[in-house]
Amino acid sequence: MNVVLGLGLFIVGAIVGFFANRMLFSSAQETQKLATKASQSEAELARYKLDVTEHLANSANLLEQMNSTCQVAMAQMAQSTQLLQQVTPDNIENMPFFSKETQEQLAQTVNLRHDKKPRKHDETTSEPPLDYSGAPSGLFNDKKYSVTDAETNN
């Protein structure tokens, strides 16, 4: 009887221990899963912060480049305005419409277009072209025709 009682208590203890271990282990396993998710979330947050920091740094660089480009453009506009204000109606011919290089290219083009060969005088013809109709014909003939198919209602 002692052996049966000992064996029974051992089996009951094993069953209770099994369920207790399962419950404690499952909560520990859930805790471990949650800790893993939390560490992943923290890593993602750190990556996101780095991405945002990099984006803001790139945006600041782009804005700085835009600012410097605008400053250069404003300086060029001020210089152009100053040059235009210096030109008076007395010396307006000092400011050419085309640049020097363009004027040279235009002069070369004009020289190439106008050959120095004497032109042949065009012969004047006194005859009309072959497709010209001297007398009116067809639709343009001014003859009046009477209508022969007209019905008369009396």
Coordinates of C-alpha atoms in Angstrom, one line a residue, residues 4 9 42 69 71 79-80 83 109 112 143 148:
V4 CA 0.8 2.3 -4.4
L9 CA 1.3 10.8 -5.3
E42 CA 13.0 50.2 -30.7
T69 CA 21.6 80.1 -56.5
Q71 CA 21.8 85.1 -54.5
Q79 CA 24.3 93.9 -62.5
S80 CA 22.0 93.8 -65.6
L83 CA 24.0 98.2 -67.0
T109 CA 26.1 83.8 -93.5
L112 CA 27.7 82.9 -98.3
K143 CA -24.3 82.2 -121.1
T148 CA -36.2 72.4 -120.1

